[in-house]
XYZ file of C-alpha atoms in Angstrom:
723
model
C -0.093 -0.017 -0.286
C 1.311 3.617 -0.813
C 1.257 5.726 2.205
C 0.436 9.318 0.698
C 0.655 11.549 3.806
C 3.644 14.428 2.836
C 4.485 14.589 6.529
C 5.395 10.928 6.947
C 6.842 10.584 3.419
C 9.254 12.943 4.547
C 10.084 11.420 7.935
C 10.713 8.055 5.581
C 12.757 10.184 3.430
C 14.722 11.835 6.365
C 14.627 8.397 7.901
C 16.821 6.911 5.156
C 18.938 9.559 4.991
C 20.484 8.994 8.268
C 20.730 5.407 7.518
C 23.158 6.607 5.401
C 25.224 8.588 7.644
C 24.425 6.726 10.722
C 28.117 5.407 10.873
C 29.232 8.897 11.568
C 27.070 9.533 15.049
C 27.458 8.681 17.652
C 25.432 5.600 19.164
C 23.082 6.471 21.870
C 20.179 4.211 22.866
C 16.986 4.218 21.796
C 15.374 4.893 24.927
C 17.786 8.015 25.465
C 16.904 9.332 21.470
C 13.521 8.775 21.891
C 13.446 10.694 25.165
C 15.359 14.004 23.342
C 13.766 13.697 19.370
C 9.891 13.331 18.758
C 11.743 11.912 15.587
C 11.128 7.677 15.055
C 14.436 7.946 13.064
C 16.707 6.247 15.154
C 14.185 4.127 16.562
C 12.713 2.735 13.482
C 16.312 2.013 11.701
C 17.108 -0.013 15.060
C 13.390 -2.107 14.439
C 13.997 -3.136 11.418
C 17.437 -3.891 11.027
C 16.241 -7.161 13.115
C 14.031 -8.167 9.937
C 14.564 -6.144 6.573
C 18.117 -7.755 6.210
C 17.589 -11.610 4.580
C 20.879 -12.492 5.529
C 21.667 -11.212 8.901
C 21.734 -13.498 11.786
C 18.788 -12.402 14.296
C 19.865 -12.609 17.822
C 17.298 -12.653 20.985
C 19.855 -9.963 22.510
C 19.394 -7.450 24.687
C 19.187 -4.516 22.225
C 16.459 -6.717 20.450
C 14.330 -6.545 23.770
C 15.034 -3.380 24.550
C 13.436 -2.313 21.313
C 10.325 -4.800 22.206
C 10.051 -2.237 25.431
C 9.896 0.837 23.057
C 7.898 -1.148 20.777
C 5.394 -1.687 23.972
C 5.879 2.406 24.901
C 4.067 3.869 21.598
C 1.452 5.708 21.099
C 1.918 7.181 18.233
C -0.061 5.981 14.784
C 2.934 6.305 12.868
C 4.231 3.370 14.280
C 1.441 1.676 13.911
C 1.281 2.820 10.001
C 5.054 2.067 8.915
C 4.909 -1.407 10.696
C 1.907 -1.951 8.581
C 3.350 -0.491 5.870
C 6.420 -2.635 6.270
C 4.426 -6.044 6.429
C 2.340 -5.494 2.954
C 5.628 -4.595 0.940
C 7.486 -8.077 2.156
C 6.844 -11.180 1.605
C 6.710 -14.358 4.338
C 10.005 -16.353 4.019
C 9.662 -19.996 3.143
C 8.155 -21.326 6.004
C 10.462 -23.375 7.630
C 9.770 -24.246 11.292
C 13.234 -23.664 12.393
C 13.552 -20.518 10.681
C 13.523 -17.862 13.783
C 12.955 -15.189 11.721
C 9.142 -15.400 11.723
C 8.999 -15.698 15.312
C 10.918 -12.313 15.687
C 8.576 -10.702 13.498
C 5.718 -12.069 15.512
C 7.357 -10.840 18.671
C 7.838 -7.333 17.315
C 3.990 -7.055 16.455
C 3.351 -8.644 19.472
C 4.995 -6.338 21.672
C 2.955 -3.312 20.308
C -0.009 -4.807 20.669
C 0.747 -4.625 24.840
C -0.607 -1.220 25.932
C -3.045 -0.821 23.594
C -3.760 2.667 21.608
C -7.383 2.829 21.788
C -8.439 6.309 20.554
C -10.228 5.812 17.425
C -8.828 6.454 13.725
C -11.876 6.397 11.242
C -13.553 4.889 14.220
C -11.332 2.402 14.144
C -9.117 0.581 17.352
C -6.255 0.932 16.171
C -4.840 -1.501 19.335
C -6.299 -4.130 17.413
C -5.140 -3.855 13.614
C -1.720 -4.656 14.644
C -2.661 -7.966 16.508
C -4.484 -9.402 13.416
C -1.303 -8.217 11.840
C 0.877 -9.914 13.741
C -0.802 -13.558 13.756
C -1.353 -12.811 10.034
C 1.578 -12.506 9.374
C 4.028 -14.607 11.359
C 1.682 -17.167 10.910
C -1.181 -17.630 8.109
C -1.016 -15.795 4.981
C -0.194 -17.550 1.968
C -0.785 -20.816 4.144
C -2.306 -23.565 1.990
C -5.539 -25.153 3.483
C -4.675 -28.369 4.674
C -1.547 -27.067 6.459
C -3.149 -24.550 8.596
C -3.303 -26.450 11.608
C 0.331 -27.075 10.323
C 1.245 -24.510 10.749
C -0.235 -22.412 13.467
C 1.774 -25.464 15.296
C 4.813 -24.833 14.343
C 4.915 -20.969 15.088
C 3.297 -21.413 18.431
C 6.052 -23.914 19.256
C 8.600 -21.547 18.663
C 6.990 -18.713 20.313
C 6.488 -20.660 23.149
C 10.738 -22.295 23.062
C 10.912 -18.753 23.275
C 9.203 -18.032 26.014
C 10.923 -20.578 27.769
C 14.246 -19.705 27.198
C 13.914 -16.191 27.813
C 10.752 -15.831 30.556
C 11.334 -12.825 31.868
C 11.784 -10.859 28.314
C 8.885 -11.632 26.787
C 6.012 -13.131 29.307
C 4.017 -9.743 28.925
C 4.222 -8.884 25.054
C 3.108 -13.120 24.939
C 0.401 -13.129 27.468
C -0.708 -10.217 26.622
C -0.943 -10.275 23.154
C -3.259 -13.503 23.230
C -5.080 -12.232 25.114
C -6.252 -9.513 23.069
C -6.216 -11.822 20.309
C -9.206 -13.404 22.062
C -10.400 -10.370 22.508
C -10.737 -9.360 19.471
C -12.578 -12.039 18.088
C -15.268 -11.670 20.749
C -15.757 -8.011 19.530
C -15.964 -8.691 15.991
C -17.765 -12.282 16.348
C -14.499 -12.969 14.140
C -11.451 -15.092 13.583
C -13.442 -18.060 14.655
C -11.174 -20.574 13.501
C -7.965 -18.993 14.010
C -8.875 -19.414 17.584
C -10.261 -22.641 17.105
C -6.960 -23.808 15.785
C -5.033 -22.218 18.318
C -7.446 -24.706 20.987
C -6.606 -27.578 18.740
C -2.875 -26.737 18.890
C -2.791 -26.484 22.675
C -5.212 -29.532 23.271
C -3.060 -31.633 20.409
C 0.582 -30.760 21.269
C 2.058 -31.549 24.638
C 4.826 -29.287 24.883
C 2.279 -26.480 24.427
C 0.221 -27.113 27.239
C 3.029 -27.857 29.363
C 4.401 -23.725 28.337
C 1.172 -22.548 28.974
C 0.430 -23.891 32.088
C 1.727 -21.631 34.474
C 0.235 -18.782 36.523
C 1.864 -16.036 34.029
C -1.070 -17.279 31.555
C -4.814 -16.613 33.608
C -5.537 -13.671 31.946
C -5.280 -15.512 28.237
C -6.632 -18.874 29.823
C -9.527 -17.068 31.238
C -10.290 -15.386 27.824
C -9.951 -18.848 26.459
C -12.295 -20.471 29.054
C -15.074 -17.452 28.494
C -14.331 -17.829 24.359
C -15.597 -21.567 24.473
C -18.269 -20.638 26.938
C -19.506 -17.899 24.590
C -19.408 -20.197 21.168
C -19.755 -23.612 22.587
C -16.876 -24.940 22.488
C -16.387 -28.195 23.337
C -12.859 -28.053 24.780
C -14.114 -25.700 27.818
C -13.812 -28.623 30.200
C -9.921 -28.430 29.060
C -9.524 -25.207 30.106
C -11.444 -25.252 33.349
C -9.142 -28.424 34.408
C -6.040 -26.239 33.024
C -7.304 -23.253 35.198
C -8.225 -25.021 38.230
C -4.928 -26.210 38.471
C -3.160 -23.161 38.410
C -5.488 -21.936 40.640
C -4.886 -23.974 43.203
C -0.674 -23.210 43.066
C -1.127 -19.417 43.200
C 0.605 -17.280 45.144
C -0.978 -14.231 44.487
C -4.169 -13.411 45.596
C -4.843 -11.463 42.750
C -4.631 -14.296 40.622
C -6.250 -16.422 42.479
C -9.271 -14.355 42.587
C -9.230 -13.677 38.850
C -9.288 -17.479 37.942
C -11.901 -18.363 40.369
C -14.435 -16.157 39.034
C -13.879 -17.039 35.967
C -14.023 -20.627 36.918
C -17.626 -19.516 38.736
C -19.317 -19.232 35.642
C -18.082 -22.584 34.059
C -19.171 -23.858 36.977
C -23.346 -22.008 36.495
C -22.984 -22.614 33.203
C -22.878 -26.958 33.905
C -25.243 -26.976 36.769
C -28.784 -25.781 35.951
C -29.253 -25.745 40.077
C -25.964 -23.799 40.447
C -26.749 -21.762 43.659
C -25.863 -17.920 42.734
C -25.396 -16.900 46.634
C -21.916 -18.812 46.607
C -21.111 -16.481 43.798
C -22.567 -13.397 46.054
C -20.294 -14.217 48.830
C -17.219 -14.443 46.952
C -18.102 -11.411 45.772
C -18.738 -9.221 49.103
C -15.628 -10.958 50.523
C -13.671 -9.805 47.780
C -15.157 -7.320 45.963
C -12.228 -4.695 47.176
C -9.446 -6.720 44.940
C -11.240 -7.904 41.863
C -10.341 -6.213 38.947
C -12.646 -3.628 37.703
C -14.155 -5.581 34.124
C -13.914 -8.683 36.246
C -15.761 -7.277 38.429
C -18.598 -5.727 36.046
C -19.011 -9.092 34.764
C -19.957 -10.627 38.468
C -22.044 -7.448 39.142
C -23.749 -8.578 35.570
C -23.979 -12.512 36.919
C -25.676 -10.847 40.288
C -28.714 -8.530 38.685
C -29.321 -10.916 36.363
C -29.792 -13.973 39.122
C -30.148 -12.673 42.203
C -30.986 -8.923 42.719
C -31.375 -6.753 39.846
C -31.992 -3.304 41.714
C -28.997 -3.701 44.094
C -26.626 -5.120 41.356
C -27.965 -3.084 38.439
C -27.064 -0.139 40.579
C -23.520 -0.777 41.807
C -22.954 -1.846 38.241
C -23.713 1.891 37.593
C -21.375 3.196 40.982
C -18.828 1.520 39.355
C -18.196 2.143 36.226
C -19.190 5.716 37.178
C -16.009 5.914 38.122
C -14.231 5.700 34.705
C -13.112 8.695 32.277
C -15.875 9.421 29.459
C -13.278 8.737 26.875
C -12.358 5.064 28.906
C -15.703 4.189 29.482
C -16.650 4.766 26.198
C -13.580 2.951 25.048
C -14.790 -0.212 27.090
C -18.506 -0.362 25.458
C -17.207 -0.139 21.490
C -13.558 -1.185 21.570
C -12.429 -4.061 24.617
C -15.420 -5.297 26.002
C -18.738 -4.678 24.502
C -20.037 -8.228 25.651
C -19.567 -7.739 29.413
C -21.749 -4.156 28.588
C -24.650 -5.497 26.652
C -26.536 -7.426 29.517
C -26.372 -4.052 31.480
C -27.198 -1.884 28.915
C -30.521 -3.900 27.676
C -31.655 -4.283 31.545
C -30.839 -0.382 31.777
C -33.349 0.139 28.854
C -35.932 -1.876 29.697
C -36.393 -1.099 33.365
C -34.622 2.250 34.227
C -35.327 4.058 30.806
C -34.286 7.527 31.854
C -31.632 6.499 33.350
C -30.801 4.630 30.240
C -31.349 8.019 28.427
C -29.439 9.764 30.474
C -26.278 7.086 30.466
C -26.074 7.659 26.658
C -26.261 11.944 26.956
C -23.422 11.866 29.787
C -21.230 8.925 28.761
C -21.425 10.220 24.275
C -22.178 13.876 24.467
C -25.836 13.201 22.731
C -28.423 15.721 24.317
C -31.102 14.273 25.276
C -34.389 16.195 23.485
C -32.607 14.283 20.402
C -32.292 10.790 22.159
C -35.722 11.213 22.967
C -36.253 11.662 19.038
C -34.794 8.145 18.728
C -35.754 4.639 18.542
C -33.489 2.898 20.018
C -32.872 -0.932 18.845
C -31.346 -3.549 21.261
C -31.475 -7.461 20.530
C -31.561 -9.844 22.797
C -31.101 -13.769 22.402
C -34.834 -14.271 22.959
C -36.216 -10.525 22.562
C -35.902 -7.176 20.241
C -36.429 -3.960 22.446
C -37.382 -0.960 20.465
C -36.708 2.062 23.144
C -38.766 5.285 21.855
C -40.662 7.748 24.866
C -40.874 4.077 26.432
C -39.307 0.613 26.493
C -41.464 -1.932 24.298
C -39.837 -5.336 24.375
C -41.448 -7.171 21.631
C -40.663 -11.170 21.931
C -38.624 -13.161 19.176
C -40.454 -16.513 18.336
C -37.628 -17.793 16.225
C -34.551 -18.049 17.577
C -32.645 -18.853 14.272
C -33.696 -15.408 13.148
C -30.471 -13.495 13.569
C -28.707 -16.708 12.259
C -30.489 -16.599 9.249
C -30.526 -12.868 8.441
C -26.616 -13.702 8.384
C -26.778 -16.714 6.041
C -29.145 -14.501 3.496
C -26.526 -12.082 3.453
C -23.529 -14.977 2.757
C -25.033 -15.803 0.144
C -26.643 -13.193 -1.996
C -23.599 -11.034 -1.571
C -20.637 -14.039 -2.078
C -19.171 -13.758 1.549
C -17.691 -16.572 4.085
C -19.254 -14.194 7.427
C -21.081 -16.959 9.288
C -22.314 -16.477 13.221
C -19.381 -17.108 14.437
C -17.429 -14.319 12.033
C -15.084 -14.373 8.785
C -14.778 -18.009 7.865
C -11.641 -19.359 7.243
C -12.471 -20.300 3.191
C -12.980 -16.336 2.900
C -9.516 -16.054 3.501
C -7.735 -18.994 1.658
C -9.824 -20.647 -0.669
C -9.330 -19.563 -4.307
C -13.553 -19.070 -4.248
C -13.063 -15.757 -2.622
C -10.925 -12.350 -2.744
C -8.366 -12.399 -0.278
C -9.094 -9.762 2.232
C -11.965 -8.161 1.227
C -15.722 -8.692 0.659
C -17.012 -9.989 -2.596
C -19.730 -8.014 -4.721
C -23.123 -8.766 -4.412
C -24.811 -11.337 -6.639
C -28.429 -10.374 -7.898
C -29.374 -13.489 -8.843
C -30.892 -15.018 -5.296
C -34.602 -13.573 -5.792
C -35.937 -16.831 -3.796
C -32.859 -15.760 -0.737
C -33.763 -11.966 -1.308
C -37.150 -12.656 -0.119
C -36.570 -14.477 3.091
C -34.145 -12.095 3.777
C -36.616 -9.088 4.018
C -38.786 -11.238 5.634
C -36.561 -11.828 8.627
C -35.428 -8.897 8.461
C -39.081 -7.460 8.963
C -39.467 -9.827 11.624
C -36.598 -9.873 13.524
C -37.025 -5.203 13.868
C -41.091 -5.472 14.181
C -41.243 -3.176 11.489
C -45.010 -4.471 10.710
C -46.066 -5.559 14.451
C -44.338 -2.000 15.636
C -45.054 1.823 14.998
C -43.179 4.596 15.856
C -44.749 7.300 18.080
C -44.576 10.554 15.614
C -41.591 12.484 16.980
C -39.550 9.760 16.080
C -36.516 11.045 13.528
C -33.561 8.839 14.265
C -32.880 5.414 14.334
C -30.043 3.515 16.210
C -29.399 0.396 16.533
C -26.701 -1.636 19.543
C -26.174 -4.923 17.604
C -24.605 -3.688 14.463
C -26.307 -5.930 11.274
C -25.233 -4.230 7.357
C -28.893 -5.004 6.402
C -31.836 -2.534 4.862
C -33.670 -1.389 7.799
C -33.855 2.487 6.712
C -35.091 0.931 3.341
C -37.766 -0.806 4.762
C -38.267 1.283 7.461
C -39.203 3.578 4.669
C -41.612 1.352 2.645
C -43.880 1.527 6.240
C -43.406 5.249 6.740
C -42.397 7.100 3.942
C -40.314 7.930 6.156
C -36.381 8.775 6.018
C -34.889 7.723 9.306
C -31.946 8.239 9.589
C -28.765 6.417 11.539
C -27.685 8.842 14.635
C -23.764 9.527 15.465
C -24.664 9.756 18.630
C -21.153 11.049 19.921
C -21.486 14.940 20.391
C -24.330 14.799 18.470
C -26.194 19.069 17.593
C -29.790 19.283 15.488
C -27.693 22.172 12.845
C -29.710 22.824 9.929
C -29.062 22.467 6.223
C -27.191 24.772 4.145
C -29.206 26.655 1.457
C -29.130 24.700 -1.466
C -26.767 27.194 -3.974
C -23.533 25.419 -4.867
C -23.162 21.487 -5.830
C -19.524 20.157 -6.529
C -19.954 16.029 -7.960
C -16.067 15.242 -7.624
C -14.594 12.071 -9.854
C -11.131 10.379 -8.171
C -10.620 7.749 -10.521
C -11.030 6.365 -13.800
C -14.213 4.471 -14.271
C -16.373 3.246 -16.942
C -18.992 6.636 -15.561
C -16.542 8.903 -15.733
C -17.578 10.718 -19.209
C -21.378 10.098 -18.203
C -21.293 11.690 -15.096
C -19.549 14.888 -16.512
C -22.612 14.933 -19.044
C -25.336 14.713 -16.686
C -22.852 17.977 -14.606
C -23.167 19.719 -17.527
C -27.150 19.167 -18.626
C -28.198 19.979 -14.613
C -26.778 23.436 -15.010
C -29.036 24.337 -18.515
C -31.439 23.659 -16.503
C -31.383 25.855 -13.337
C -29.922 29.297 -12.106
C -30.617 28.930 -8.416
C -28.122 26.168 -7.795
C -24.560 25.878 -9.625
C -23.408 22.669 -10.312
C -19.755 21.778 -10.581
C -17.877 18.766 -12.357
C -14.449 18.144 -11.233
C -11.726 15.256 -11.880
C -8.996 15.347 -8.964
C -6.613 13.331 -9.098
C -4.121 14.944 -6.218
C -5.502 13.939 -2.344
C -4.309 17.174 -1.337
C -6.628 19.387 -3.509
C -9.955 16.767 -2.134
C -8.855 17.724 1.134
C -9.413 21.799 -0.091
C -12.948 21.154 -1.201
C -13.736 18.761 1.845
C -12.391 21.578 4.233
C -13.732 24.095 2.551
C -17.731 25.465 3.821
C -19.032 27.338 0.401
C -20.993 24.039 -0.769
C -24.013 22.405 0.200
C -23.197 18.825 -1.506
C -20.153 17.422 -2.159
C -20.636 13.857 -4.103
C -17.773 11.184 -4.746
C -16.980 8.841 -7.181
C -14.506 6.297 -6.897
C -13.207 2.970 -5.750
C -13.018 1.667 -2.492
C -11.452 -1.270 -1.029
C -12.094 -2.879 2.574
C -9.546 -5.217 4.250
C -11.846 -7.001 6.728
C -8.586 -8.702 8.435
C -6.747 -5.397 8.542
C -8.319 -1.885 9.558
C -5.696 0.175 8.312
C -5.741 -1.071 4.724
C -9.092 0.191 4.412
C -8.446 2.502 1.305
C -10.482 5.176 -1.415
C -8.441 5.701 -4.963
C -7.113 8.631 -6.037
C -5.913 9.032 -8.972
C -3.021 6.310 -8.797
C -3.225 6.108 -5.082
C -4.324 4.153 -2.235
C -5.679 6.685 0.435
C -5.980 5.177 3.940
C -9.070 5.713 5.644
C -7.750 7.734 8.774
C -5.973 10.410 6.546
C -9.085 12.940 6.253
C -9.037 14.142 9.751
C -12.761 15.784 9.124
C -12.247 17.689 12.580
C -9.845 20.143 10.549
C -13.499 20.573 8.710
C -14.618 24.453 9.816
C -18.331 24.069 8.794
C -21.239 26.014 9.232
C -24.662 24.177 9.335
C -24.921 20.973 7.704
C -23.703 19.663 4.041
C -24.073 16.615 2.521
C -21.254 14.279 1.865
C -22.612 11.675 -0.890
C -19.330 8.398 -0.870
C -20.305 7.140 -4.319
C -18.127 4.412 -2.899
C -17.631 1.152 -2.729
C -18.119 -0.282 1.027
C -17.498 3.306 2.719
C -20.315 2.223 4.648
C -18.615 -0.600 5.528
C -19.289 -2.439 9.302
C -18.146 -5.021 11.363
C -20.396 -7.108 13.149
C -20.116 -5.878 16.532
C -22.449 -4.539 19.289
C -22.413 -0.755 20.264
C -23.708 2.630 19.511
C -20.932 3.785 17.206
C -20.693 2.338 13.400
C -16.930 1.557 12.892
C -16.801 2.570 9.234
C -15.980 5.052 6.508
C -18.968 6.915 6.270
C -19.480 7.370 10.675
C -15.843 8.781 10.683
C -16.952 11.341 8.284
C -20.166 12.389 9.950
C -20.949 14.913 12.347
C -23.228 17.012 13.267
C -22.397 19.767 10.222
C -22.256 16.914 7.797
C -24.684 13.939 6.534
C -23.541 11.175 4.788
C -24.586 8.702 2.170
C -22.520 5.481 1.200
C -23.074 2.112 0.323
C -22.354 -0.567 3.090
C -21.338 -3.218 0.640
C -19.528 -3.106 -3.306
C -22.519 -1.975 -5.751
C -22.847 -1.974 -9.648
C -20.936 1.429 -11.010
C -24.312 1.898 -13.084
C -26.899 1.433 -10.509
C -24.620 3.424 -8.234
C -24.157 6.194 -10.476
C -28.028 6.269 -12.088
C -28.847 6.446 -8.212
C -26.550 9.865 -7.608
C -27.495 11.483 -10.753
C -30.779 11.301 -10.287
C -30.523 12.312 -6.635
C -28.782 15.421 -7.442
C -31.274 15.649 -10.740
C -34.038 15.931 -7.367
C -31.828 18.921 -5.734
C -33.496 21.066 -8.711
C -36.962 20.879 -7.293
C -36.577 19.980 -3.363
C -36.402 22.162 -0.783
C -33.407 20.260 1.109
C -30.922 17.495 0.153
C -32.703 15.292 2.939
C -36.008 15.485 0.775
C -33.945 15.316 -2.612
C -32.415 12.098 -1.516
C -35.768 11.018 0.475
C -37.539 10.770 -3.534
C -34.763 9.341 -5.044
C -34.897 6.576 -2.526
C -38.706 6.228 -3.073
C -38.669 5.328 -6.752
C -35.433 3.247 -6.000
C -37.201 0.850 -3.987
C -40.104 1.128 -6.675
C -37.926 0.132 -9.187
C -39.122 3.885 -10.792
C -36.387 4.828 -12.247
C -36.600 3.894 -15.641
C -40.770 5.991 -15.611
C -38.070 9.079 -14.291
C -35.803 9.342 -16.946
C -38.272 8.299 -19.464
C -41.161 11.470 -18.020
C -38.331 13.827 -17.036
C -36.604 13.103 -21.002
C -33.585 12.033 -19.624
C -33.168 9.154 -22.397
C -30.554 10.735 -24.749
C -28.148 11.415 -22.109
C -25.838 8.715 -21.855
C -25.672 7.436 -18.525
C -29.344 7.074 -18.353
C -30.060 5.300 -22.052
C -27.033 2.173 -21.061
C -29.152 1.882 -16.857
C -32.119 1.869 -18.949
C -30.589 -0.969 -21.422
C -28.915 -3.343 -19.082
C -29.300 -6.258 -18.198
C -29.409 -5.351 -14.338
C -32.238 -6.575 -12.122
C -33.403 -3.363 -10.619
C -35.763 -4.548 -7.597
C -32.620 -6.000 -6.246
C -31.755 -5.553 -2.699
C -28.220 -5.504 -3.586
C -28.603 -2.158 -5.268
C -31.155 -0.031 -3.201
C -30.419 -2.120 -0.382
C -26.655 -0.952 -0.124
C -27.488 2.664 0.891
C -26.677 4.174 3.915
C -27.789 7.977 5.735
C -26.581 9.318 8.558
C -26.485 12.473 10.706
C-alpha cells in the first residue's frame, strides 16, 4: 500500500538519509534518543534492522528486548502505519519451523499490542489492527488450507520455546498479545477458526500445554474459557481443569481471585441448579481485590440472577468512576459484550437512566435521544426504546442466524455467525482480504432476507411514535433497515451518530460539486449529466471536477462553500486489517485515517455523498458507533450517504445523478435523497428517466438498456444515510 501523507513521506526520506550517515554519528540508546527527539528515525532504524536484512543473523539479544520494550510503549499512529506498510511490502519467507525470523517478526508485532492505543482513527480501534497483522504475518498468510493447522502449530511451538528460553523478557508481550487476540475475536464475533486452531494446537501438542500451564498466562486462559463458553466450544472443560490447577498453585491472591471468578462462570454453565449465593458471597468477601472488568462480569451475573435493583445500581456506580473516554472505549472497543446485559436491563427497567447514561457518556442531548428509536436485541427479544420501552418477544431464535446466512449467499461472503470463515481468506473461491461483490440472482433468498429483517426489527408489528426522527441500533448488522422502514412510513430515518450530536440546520441549496477521483466506466457520463443539470437552473450551481491529487480533495472537503459534495471512486475494505481500508485517488490508495474530518470548518449542515464501494461498511459488533468510513466523516455539520457493500457502478451512479437532478426542485438535500430512495425501492427509475426526458443522456440510456435486476436488494439496499 502506498502511504500518501506528505509529512510521513518526509520523515521516511529523513530516515533513509539518516541510515546513510549513521556510521558517522555517536551511538545513543533508543530510549535516550526517543527522550530527546520526537522523530522515529533511529527508533525505526533499530526496529527494522532485525528483520529487513534476510541474510542477517538474528539474535535474541538485549538490544532486541529494549526495542520490544519501546514498541510496547508506543502511543503514536505513525509506528503502526510504518509497521503495517513494512508487512505489506515484504513477502513471507518460505515456511520453516526452525527459522527463527518468523517468530522474531511476530514478537515485534506482539510488543506493539501490549499497551493498546485505543483512540479511534476512522472509528477503528488501532490497537486491534496490529494484533491481526501480527498473527497473520507470522502464522497464516499464503498458507495452503490443508497445512493451516500444521503451520499454526509450528509457529506457536517456536514462540513457546522462545518464551521458555527467555521468560522474563517476553512473558508480558506474549501473554497480553494472546489475551487481546481473544478479545478481538469476541468483540467482532470474528476469527472463530483462528482461535479454534489455537485451541486445537494447545490440546494436541503436549509441549504447548506444558508451557502455557503457568501462572503468568491465566488472563489468556480465562479469555479462552470465556470464548469457549460464548461459542459453545467442546474444549471448555479442558481449560477449566488447566485453570483450576493454576489456581491451586497460585501464590498471588489477585490471580487466585480472577481465576476463581472465571471458574464460577463455568460451574454456572454446567450446573442447572447452581446457587448464585455462592458467587455473591465470594464477591462480597473479595470485591476490593477484584479487577474492574471481572467485577462488572460478576455484577452482571448477580443482577440477572439474584437482585436486579441492587446490583444494577452497583454496576452503574462502578462505571461512573471511569473517565468518559475510557468508558466509551470499553463499550465500543474492548469489552462490548460485558456491557450488553447492563445496557439491555437499564433500558428496559430504567429507561430514563439509560437515556441519561447515553447523554452523559456520548454527549448526545436528551431531546435528540427522545426523537430516536433505539434497537436493542437479546437472544429472545427485540427492545425498541422510544418514549417508553417496548419488549417484543422473538418466536424464532434462528432469525439472527438466518439473516447472516442470507447475506452470505446474496453477497457471496464468508461471514458466519462466528465471524469471517477461513474459506474467505484461504480458498480461491473468495477474493483475498476483502468482501465480494453482491450477486443479484438470488431472488428467493432476497425475499427471505427481507422477511427475516422485518420480523427481527418488528417493522410491521410495531409503529413508531410520530416524534421519532432517527434510529440507533445497538447490535450492528449490515442490512437495509432504513429502506424497509421507509417502505412502511414513507419517511427517512437517518442512523444517528450520537457522539456530541447537535441538530444543525441544512445549508441553503446553492452550490453542488461532483468529484471523480479515479478513472471509471461512468466518468464521462457523469460529467455529461452535471453539465446538463447546469442548463436547467440558475438557482443552483453544479460543478464537475476530476481530481487525482489527495491534497486538492482535502481542500474541497475543508471548504464551506458547497451544500452537497458527491464523490465517485473505487474503495476497498480489508476485513482482516482496518488500516488497509482505502479509497482510490488517481493512482494512489488513500487510507481512511488520512481524511481528518475534525479539520473541516463547517457552518450549518452539508451532505457528503460517497458513491464508493464499502464506504459504509461496518463490522458486526455490539455498540452505538458504527466502525465505517462514512461514520468517521459524519458529524453534526456533515450528513453522509454511503454504500454498505460493493455496488455496480451503472446503478449507483444513476441513483446519484437522479438525486442531483432532484435537488433542482427540492427544498433540501434530505428531501431530494428521500425522493430518489422512493424511486429506487419501487423500481421507478426507468419511468422517471422517461418522464423527465432524460433518455438521450448516455448514463441513463445505458441504465435503461442494462441487464440489471433493478428490484434487487443488492442495489437499493446498499445505501446508508447518517447524521
